[in-house]
Short mmCIF file of C-alpha atoms in Angstrom, two decimals:
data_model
loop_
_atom_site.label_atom_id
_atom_site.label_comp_id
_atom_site.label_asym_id
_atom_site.label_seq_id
_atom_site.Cartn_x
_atom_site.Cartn_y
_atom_site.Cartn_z
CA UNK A 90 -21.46 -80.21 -139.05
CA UNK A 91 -23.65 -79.44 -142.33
CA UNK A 92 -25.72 -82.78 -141.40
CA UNK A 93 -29.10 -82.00 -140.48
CA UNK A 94 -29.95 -82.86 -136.92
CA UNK A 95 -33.34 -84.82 -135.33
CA UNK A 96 -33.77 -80.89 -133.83
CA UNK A 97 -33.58 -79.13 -136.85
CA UNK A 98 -36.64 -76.83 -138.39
CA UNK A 99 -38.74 -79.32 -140.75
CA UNK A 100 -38.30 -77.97 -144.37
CA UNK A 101 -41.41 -77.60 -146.75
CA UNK A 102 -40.88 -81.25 -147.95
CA UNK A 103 -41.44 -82.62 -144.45
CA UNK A 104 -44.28 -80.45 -143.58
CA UNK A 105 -46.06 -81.89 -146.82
CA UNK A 106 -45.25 -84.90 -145.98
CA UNK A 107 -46.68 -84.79 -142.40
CA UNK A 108 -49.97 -83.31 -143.89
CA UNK A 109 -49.83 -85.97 -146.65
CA UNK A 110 -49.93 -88.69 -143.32
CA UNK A 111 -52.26 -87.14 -141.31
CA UNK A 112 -55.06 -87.12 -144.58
CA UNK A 113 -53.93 -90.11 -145.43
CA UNK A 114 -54.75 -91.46 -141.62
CA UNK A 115 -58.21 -89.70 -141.88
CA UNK A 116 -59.20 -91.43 -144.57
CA UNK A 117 -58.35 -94.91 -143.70
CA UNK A 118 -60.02 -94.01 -140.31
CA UNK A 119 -62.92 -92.84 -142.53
CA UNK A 120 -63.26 -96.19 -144.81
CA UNK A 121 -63.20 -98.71 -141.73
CA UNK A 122 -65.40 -96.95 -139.90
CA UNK A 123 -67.42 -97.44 -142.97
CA UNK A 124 -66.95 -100.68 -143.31
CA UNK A 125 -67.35 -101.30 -139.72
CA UNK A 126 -71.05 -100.07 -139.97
CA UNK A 127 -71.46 -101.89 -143.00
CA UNK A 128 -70.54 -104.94 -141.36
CA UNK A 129 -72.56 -104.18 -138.64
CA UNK A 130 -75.67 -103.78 -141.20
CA UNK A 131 -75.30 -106.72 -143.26
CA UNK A 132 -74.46 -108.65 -140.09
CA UNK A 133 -77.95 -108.38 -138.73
CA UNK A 134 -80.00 -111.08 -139.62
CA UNK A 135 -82.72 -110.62 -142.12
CA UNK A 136 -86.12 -110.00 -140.54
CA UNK A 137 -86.73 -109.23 -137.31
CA UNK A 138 -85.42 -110.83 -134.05
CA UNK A 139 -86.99 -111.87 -130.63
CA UNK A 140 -84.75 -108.74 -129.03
CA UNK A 141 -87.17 -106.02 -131.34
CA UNK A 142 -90.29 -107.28 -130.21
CA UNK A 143 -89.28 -107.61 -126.60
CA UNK A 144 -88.00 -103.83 -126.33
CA UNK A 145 -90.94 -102.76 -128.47
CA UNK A 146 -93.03 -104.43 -125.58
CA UNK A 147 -91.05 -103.04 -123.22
CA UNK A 148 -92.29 -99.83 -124.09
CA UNK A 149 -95.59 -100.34 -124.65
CA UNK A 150 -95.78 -100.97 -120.86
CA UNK A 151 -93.80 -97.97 -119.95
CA UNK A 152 -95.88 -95.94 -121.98
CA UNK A 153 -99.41 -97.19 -120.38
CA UNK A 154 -97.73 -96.93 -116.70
CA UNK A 155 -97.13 -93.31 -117.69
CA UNK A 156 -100.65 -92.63 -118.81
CA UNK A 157 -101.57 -93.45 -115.10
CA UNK A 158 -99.41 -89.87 -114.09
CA UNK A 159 -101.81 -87.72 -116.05
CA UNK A 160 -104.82 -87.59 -112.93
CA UNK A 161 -102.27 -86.83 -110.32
CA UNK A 162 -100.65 -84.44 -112.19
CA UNK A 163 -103.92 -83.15 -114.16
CA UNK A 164 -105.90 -82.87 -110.04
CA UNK A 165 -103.34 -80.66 -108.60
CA UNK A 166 -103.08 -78.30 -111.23
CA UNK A 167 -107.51 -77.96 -111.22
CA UNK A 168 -106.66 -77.90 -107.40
CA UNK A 169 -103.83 -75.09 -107.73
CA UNK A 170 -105.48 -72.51 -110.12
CA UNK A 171 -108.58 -72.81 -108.70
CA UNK A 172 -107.73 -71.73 -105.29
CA UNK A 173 -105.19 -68.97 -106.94
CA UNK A 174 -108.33 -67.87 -108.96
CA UNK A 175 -110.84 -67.69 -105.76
CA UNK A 176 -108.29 -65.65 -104.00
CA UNK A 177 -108.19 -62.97 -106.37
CA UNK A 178 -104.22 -62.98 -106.38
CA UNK A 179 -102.25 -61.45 -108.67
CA UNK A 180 -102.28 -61.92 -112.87
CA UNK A 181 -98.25 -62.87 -112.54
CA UNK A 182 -99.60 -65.36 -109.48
CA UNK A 183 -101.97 -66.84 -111.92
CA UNK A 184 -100.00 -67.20 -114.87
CA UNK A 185 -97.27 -68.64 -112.82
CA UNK A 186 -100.28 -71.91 -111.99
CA UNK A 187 -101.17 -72.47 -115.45
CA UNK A 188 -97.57 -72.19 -116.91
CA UNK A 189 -96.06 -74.46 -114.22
CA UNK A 190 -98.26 -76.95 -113.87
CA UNK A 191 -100.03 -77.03 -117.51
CA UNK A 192 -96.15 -77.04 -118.94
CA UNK A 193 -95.76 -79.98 -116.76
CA UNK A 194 -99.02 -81.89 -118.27
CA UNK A 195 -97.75 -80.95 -121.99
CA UNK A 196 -93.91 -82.30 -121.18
CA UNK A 197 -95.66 -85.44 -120.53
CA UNK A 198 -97.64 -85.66 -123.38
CA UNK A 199 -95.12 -84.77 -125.99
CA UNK A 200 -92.75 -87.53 -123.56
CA UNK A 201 -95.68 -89.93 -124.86
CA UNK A 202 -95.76 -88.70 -128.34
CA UNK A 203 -92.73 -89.10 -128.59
CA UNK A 204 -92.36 -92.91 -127.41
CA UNK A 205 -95.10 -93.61 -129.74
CA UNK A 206 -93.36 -92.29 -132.56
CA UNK A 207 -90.10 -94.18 -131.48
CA UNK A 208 -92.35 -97.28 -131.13
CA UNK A 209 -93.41 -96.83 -135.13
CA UNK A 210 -89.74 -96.99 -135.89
CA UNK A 211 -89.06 -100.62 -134.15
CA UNK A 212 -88.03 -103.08 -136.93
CA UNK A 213 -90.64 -105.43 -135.17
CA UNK A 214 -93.24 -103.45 -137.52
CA UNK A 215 -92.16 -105.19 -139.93
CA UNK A 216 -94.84 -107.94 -139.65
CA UNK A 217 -98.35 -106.86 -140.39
CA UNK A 218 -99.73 -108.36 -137.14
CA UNK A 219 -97.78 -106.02 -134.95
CA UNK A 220 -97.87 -103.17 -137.52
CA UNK A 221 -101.86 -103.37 -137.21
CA UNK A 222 -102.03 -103.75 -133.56
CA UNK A 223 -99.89 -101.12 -133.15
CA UNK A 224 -101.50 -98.52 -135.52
CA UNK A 225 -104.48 -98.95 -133.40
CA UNK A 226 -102.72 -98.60 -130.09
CA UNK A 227 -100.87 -95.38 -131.55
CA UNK A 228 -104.66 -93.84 -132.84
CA UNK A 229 -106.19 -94.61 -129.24
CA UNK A 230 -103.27 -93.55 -126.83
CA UNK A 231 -102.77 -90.32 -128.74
CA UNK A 232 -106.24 -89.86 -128.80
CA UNK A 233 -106.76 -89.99 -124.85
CA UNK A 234 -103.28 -87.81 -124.87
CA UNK A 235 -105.04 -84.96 -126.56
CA UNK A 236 -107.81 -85.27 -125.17
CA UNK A 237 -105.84 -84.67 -121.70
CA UNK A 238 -104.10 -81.50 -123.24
CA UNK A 239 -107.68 -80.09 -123.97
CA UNK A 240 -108.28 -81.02 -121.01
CA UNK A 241 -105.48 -78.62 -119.21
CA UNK A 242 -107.37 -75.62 -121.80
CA UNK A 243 -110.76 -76.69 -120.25
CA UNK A 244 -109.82 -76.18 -117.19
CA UNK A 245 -108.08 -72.97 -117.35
CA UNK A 246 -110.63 -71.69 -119.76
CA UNK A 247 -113.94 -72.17 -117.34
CA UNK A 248 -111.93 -71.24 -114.36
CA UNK A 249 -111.02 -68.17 -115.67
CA UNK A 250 -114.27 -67.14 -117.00
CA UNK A 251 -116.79 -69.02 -114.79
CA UNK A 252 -114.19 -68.91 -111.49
CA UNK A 253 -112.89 -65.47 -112.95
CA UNK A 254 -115.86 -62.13 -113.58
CA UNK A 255 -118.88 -64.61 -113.47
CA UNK A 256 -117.90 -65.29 -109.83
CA UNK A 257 -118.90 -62.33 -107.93
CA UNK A 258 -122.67 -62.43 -109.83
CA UNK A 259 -124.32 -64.87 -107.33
CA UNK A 260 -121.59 -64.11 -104.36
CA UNK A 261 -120.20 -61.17 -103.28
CA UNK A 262 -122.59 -58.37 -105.10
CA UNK A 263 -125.02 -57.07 -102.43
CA UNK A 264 -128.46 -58.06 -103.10
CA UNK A 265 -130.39 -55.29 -100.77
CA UNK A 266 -127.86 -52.69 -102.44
CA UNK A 267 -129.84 -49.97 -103.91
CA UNK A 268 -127.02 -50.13 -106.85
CA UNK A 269 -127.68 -54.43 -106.96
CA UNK A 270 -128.94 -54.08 -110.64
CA UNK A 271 -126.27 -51.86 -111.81
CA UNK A 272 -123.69 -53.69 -110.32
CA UNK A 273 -125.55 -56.70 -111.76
CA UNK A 274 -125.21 -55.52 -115.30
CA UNK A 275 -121.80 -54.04 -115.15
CA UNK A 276 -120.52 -57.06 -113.67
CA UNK A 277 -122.46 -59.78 -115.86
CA UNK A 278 -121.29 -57.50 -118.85
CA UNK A 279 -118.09 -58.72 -117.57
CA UNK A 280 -118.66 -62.40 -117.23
CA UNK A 281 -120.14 -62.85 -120.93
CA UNK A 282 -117.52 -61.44 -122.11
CA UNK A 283 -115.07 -63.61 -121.02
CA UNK A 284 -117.22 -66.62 -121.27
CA UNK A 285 -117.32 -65.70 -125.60
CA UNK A 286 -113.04 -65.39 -125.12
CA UNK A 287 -113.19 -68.92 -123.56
CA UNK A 288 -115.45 -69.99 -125.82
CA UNK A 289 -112.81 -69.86 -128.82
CA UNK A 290 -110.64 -72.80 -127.71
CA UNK A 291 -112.49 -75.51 -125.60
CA UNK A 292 -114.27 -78.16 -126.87
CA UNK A 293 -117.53 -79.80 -127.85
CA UNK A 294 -118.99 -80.42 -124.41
CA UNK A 295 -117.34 -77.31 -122.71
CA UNK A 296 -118.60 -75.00 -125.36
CA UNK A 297 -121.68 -76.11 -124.84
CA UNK A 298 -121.44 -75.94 -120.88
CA UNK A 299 -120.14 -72.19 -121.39
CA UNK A 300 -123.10 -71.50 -123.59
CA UNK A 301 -125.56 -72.47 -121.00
CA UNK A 302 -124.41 -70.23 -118.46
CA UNK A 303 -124.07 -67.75 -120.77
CA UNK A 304 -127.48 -67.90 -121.58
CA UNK A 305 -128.40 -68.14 -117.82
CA UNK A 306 -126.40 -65.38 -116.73
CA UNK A 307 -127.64 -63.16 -120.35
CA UNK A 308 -131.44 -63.77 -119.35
CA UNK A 309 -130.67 -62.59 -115.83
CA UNK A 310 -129.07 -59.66 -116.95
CA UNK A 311 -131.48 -58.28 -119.11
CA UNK A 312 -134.18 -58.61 -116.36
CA UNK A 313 -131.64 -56.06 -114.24
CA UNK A 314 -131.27 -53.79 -117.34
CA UNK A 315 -135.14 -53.72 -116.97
CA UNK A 316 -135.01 -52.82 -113.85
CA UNK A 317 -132.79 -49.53 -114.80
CA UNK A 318 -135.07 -48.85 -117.67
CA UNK A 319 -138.14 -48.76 -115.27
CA UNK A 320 -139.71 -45.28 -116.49
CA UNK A 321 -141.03 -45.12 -112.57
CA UNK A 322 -140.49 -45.92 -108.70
CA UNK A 323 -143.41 -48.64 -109.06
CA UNK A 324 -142.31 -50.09 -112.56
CA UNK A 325 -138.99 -50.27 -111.15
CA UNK A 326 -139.93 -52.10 -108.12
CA UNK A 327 -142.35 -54.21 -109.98
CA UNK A 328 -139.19 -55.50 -112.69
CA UNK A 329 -136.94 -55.94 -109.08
CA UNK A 330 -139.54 -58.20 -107.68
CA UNK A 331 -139.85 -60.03 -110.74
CA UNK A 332 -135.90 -60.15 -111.16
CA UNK A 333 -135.49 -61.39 -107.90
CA UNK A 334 -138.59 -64.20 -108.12
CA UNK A 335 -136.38 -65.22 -111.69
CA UNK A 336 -132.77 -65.33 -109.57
CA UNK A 337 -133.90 -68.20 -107.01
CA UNK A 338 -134.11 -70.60 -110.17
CA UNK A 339 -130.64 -69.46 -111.32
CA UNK A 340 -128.45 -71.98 -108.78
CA UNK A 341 -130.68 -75.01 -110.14
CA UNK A 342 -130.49 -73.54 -113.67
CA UNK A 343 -126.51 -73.30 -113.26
CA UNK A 344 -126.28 -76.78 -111.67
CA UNK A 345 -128.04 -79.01 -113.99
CA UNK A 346 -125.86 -77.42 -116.90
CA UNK A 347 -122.67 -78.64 -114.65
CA UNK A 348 -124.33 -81.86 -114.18
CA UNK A 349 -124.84 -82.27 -118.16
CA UNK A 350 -121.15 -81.13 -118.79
CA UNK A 351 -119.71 -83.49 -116.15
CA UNK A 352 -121.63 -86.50 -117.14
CA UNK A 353 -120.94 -85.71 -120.83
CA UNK A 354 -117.10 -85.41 -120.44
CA UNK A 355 -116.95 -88.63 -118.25
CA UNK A 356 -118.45 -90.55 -121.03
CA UNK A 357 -116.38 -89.37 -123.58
CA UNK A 358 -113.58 -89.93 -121.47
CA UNK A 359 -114.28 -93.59 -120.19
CA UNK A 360 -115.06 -94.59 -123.73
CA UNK A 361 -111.31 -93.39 -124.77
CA UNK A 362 -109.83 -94.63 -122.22
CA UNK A 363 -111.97 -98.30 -123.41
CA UNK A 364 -110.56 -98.04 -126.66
CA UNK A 365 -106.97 -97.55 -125.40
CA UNK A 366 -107.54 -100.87 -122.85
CA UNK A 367 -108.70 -102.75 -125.77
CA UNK A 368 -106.19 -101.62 -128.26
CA UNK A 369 -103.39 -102.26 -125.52
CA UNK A 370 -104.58 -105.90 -124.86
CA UNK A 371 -104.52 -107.01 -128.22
CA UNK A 372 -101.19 -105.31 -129.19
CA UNK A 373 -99.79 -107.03 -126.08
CA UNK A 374 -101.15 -110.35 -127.20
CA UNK A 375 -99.71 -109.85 -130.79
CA UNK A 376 -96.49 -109.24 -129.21
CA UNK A 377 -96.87 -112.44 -126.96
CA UNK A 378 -97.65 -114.49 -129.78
CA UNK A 379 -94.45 -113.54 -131.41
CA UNK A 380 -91.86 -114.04 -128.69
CA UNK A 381 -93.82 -117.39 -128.04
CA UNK A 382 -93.00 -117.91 -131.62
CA UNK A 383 -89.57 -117.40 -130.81
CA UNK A 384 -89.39 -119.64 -128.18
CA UNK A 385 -90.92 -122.40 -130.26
CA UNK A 386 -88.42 -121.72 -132.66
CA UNK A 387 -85.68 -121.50 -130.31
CA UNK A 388 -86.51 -125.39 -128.70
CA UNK A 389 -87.51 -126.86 -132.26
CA UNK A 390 -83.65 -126.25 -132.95
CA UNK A 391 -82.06 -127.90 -130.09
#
């Protein structure tokens, strides 16, 4: 009757003892699981193994097939925020463009960045061969990756501006308008403005692109701020004529700087994307030359 039973209430005694198994457990779970990775660790041959450099090469061609998704991707967001731009939609309609589809072009490059960093980390780098070839790989891909996400600012920042208040100068302001030169001025007030705000984050060749118009547009300007400073009917019609005589040169004037800009940025662009080729090849080759090392190896010892 006084016996305790398998039901009875655990007394303090038992409950320490439970706890005393349960952190006892713990830490033998603990110390293999130590042991297990330090097996693991000092069960991995010395050097590095024909397994590294084929999943470092592995990469490398995953990252230079993914390169190839930057035009598509790059072509319909120019495409898309262009055509939202030239229909004068909404700011929110805009902003939508460029966040969508520029957030898609930067996922892709910090995808990229990321493999290349993850690429630095293979134990394959441990030979000097592949660690060179690689370091120039990493320099050239991430350069043509940045220059893609200045690229995506390029774009946005000339088709705001340029596509943006400079539009309506040479388009839909009414030339036989007895207000033209007004309009003119208040409107090409307008489109330097924004041409200095775009000026602030683009690049070598498109800041120079944005300065030309800037001075084409500026020199037109001033000639209609003549016009409105005429001190008569016959100065005033003298400074139109003259105006107007100075505005026929202003589509050639605005062309040849887009012809300058384009040829410039293809340039710098085909020699980047040179460099990458290059680079790629011979870190592919350095990578051959070890797994064929490998495979020497591999027959010498049967």
């Amino acid at each position: 009757m006084g016996e305790e039973t398998l039901d009875a209430p655990a007394g303090p005694d038992r409950k320490r003892s439970r706890r005393t198994i349960i952190i006892v457990s713990a830490v033998v779970i603990a110390i293999v699981a130590g042991g297990i990775g330090t097996w693991f660790a000092l069960s991995r041959p010395a050097g590095i193994q024909r397994a590294d450099v084929v999943r470092l090469d592995k990469e490398r061609v995953i990252l230079d097939n993914s390169m190839n998704l930057y035009d598509p991707l790059y072509n319909q967001f120019s495409a898309r925020y262009s055509s939202v731009m030239s229909e004068d939609a909404e700011k929110q309609e805009k902003d939508a463009v460029l966040n969508q589809d520029g957030d898609r072009l930067k996922r892709e490059s910090r995808t990229n960045l990321d493999r290349l960093e993850r690429m630095g980390s293979s134990p394959a780098m441990q030979e000097k061969e592949i660690s060179d070839a690689f370091n120039r790989f990493k320099e050239n891909y991430g350069a043509v990756i940045s220059y893609n996400d200045q690229l995506v600012v390029n774009t946005a920042n000339i088709t705001q501006s340029i596509g943006g208040p400079c539009a309506p100068l040479h388009s839909t302001l009414n030339v036989g308008a007895e207000s033209y030169s007004e309009d003119y001025v208040k409107a090409a007030d307008a489109c330097l403005a924004s041409i200095g705000t775009a000026k602030a984050t683009t690049d070598a060749e498109t800041t120079e692109l944005l300065t030309s118009v800037e001075g084409i547009i500026r020199g037109q300007r001033d000639k209609q701020q003549e016009v409105l400073d005429g001190k008569d009917e016959f100065e005033r019609l003298t400074k139109r004529t003259l105006a107007g005589l100075a505005m026929l040169d202003i589509n050639q004037a605005l062309s040849a700087a887009e012809e300058k800009y384009e040829s410039a940025a293809k340039d710098k662009y085909n020699q980047l994307v040179t460099k990458a080729n290059d680079s790629n090849k011979t870190f592919e080759s350095a990578l051959k030359k070890r797994t064929d090392q490998f495979d020497a190896a591999a027959k010498g010892g049967e």
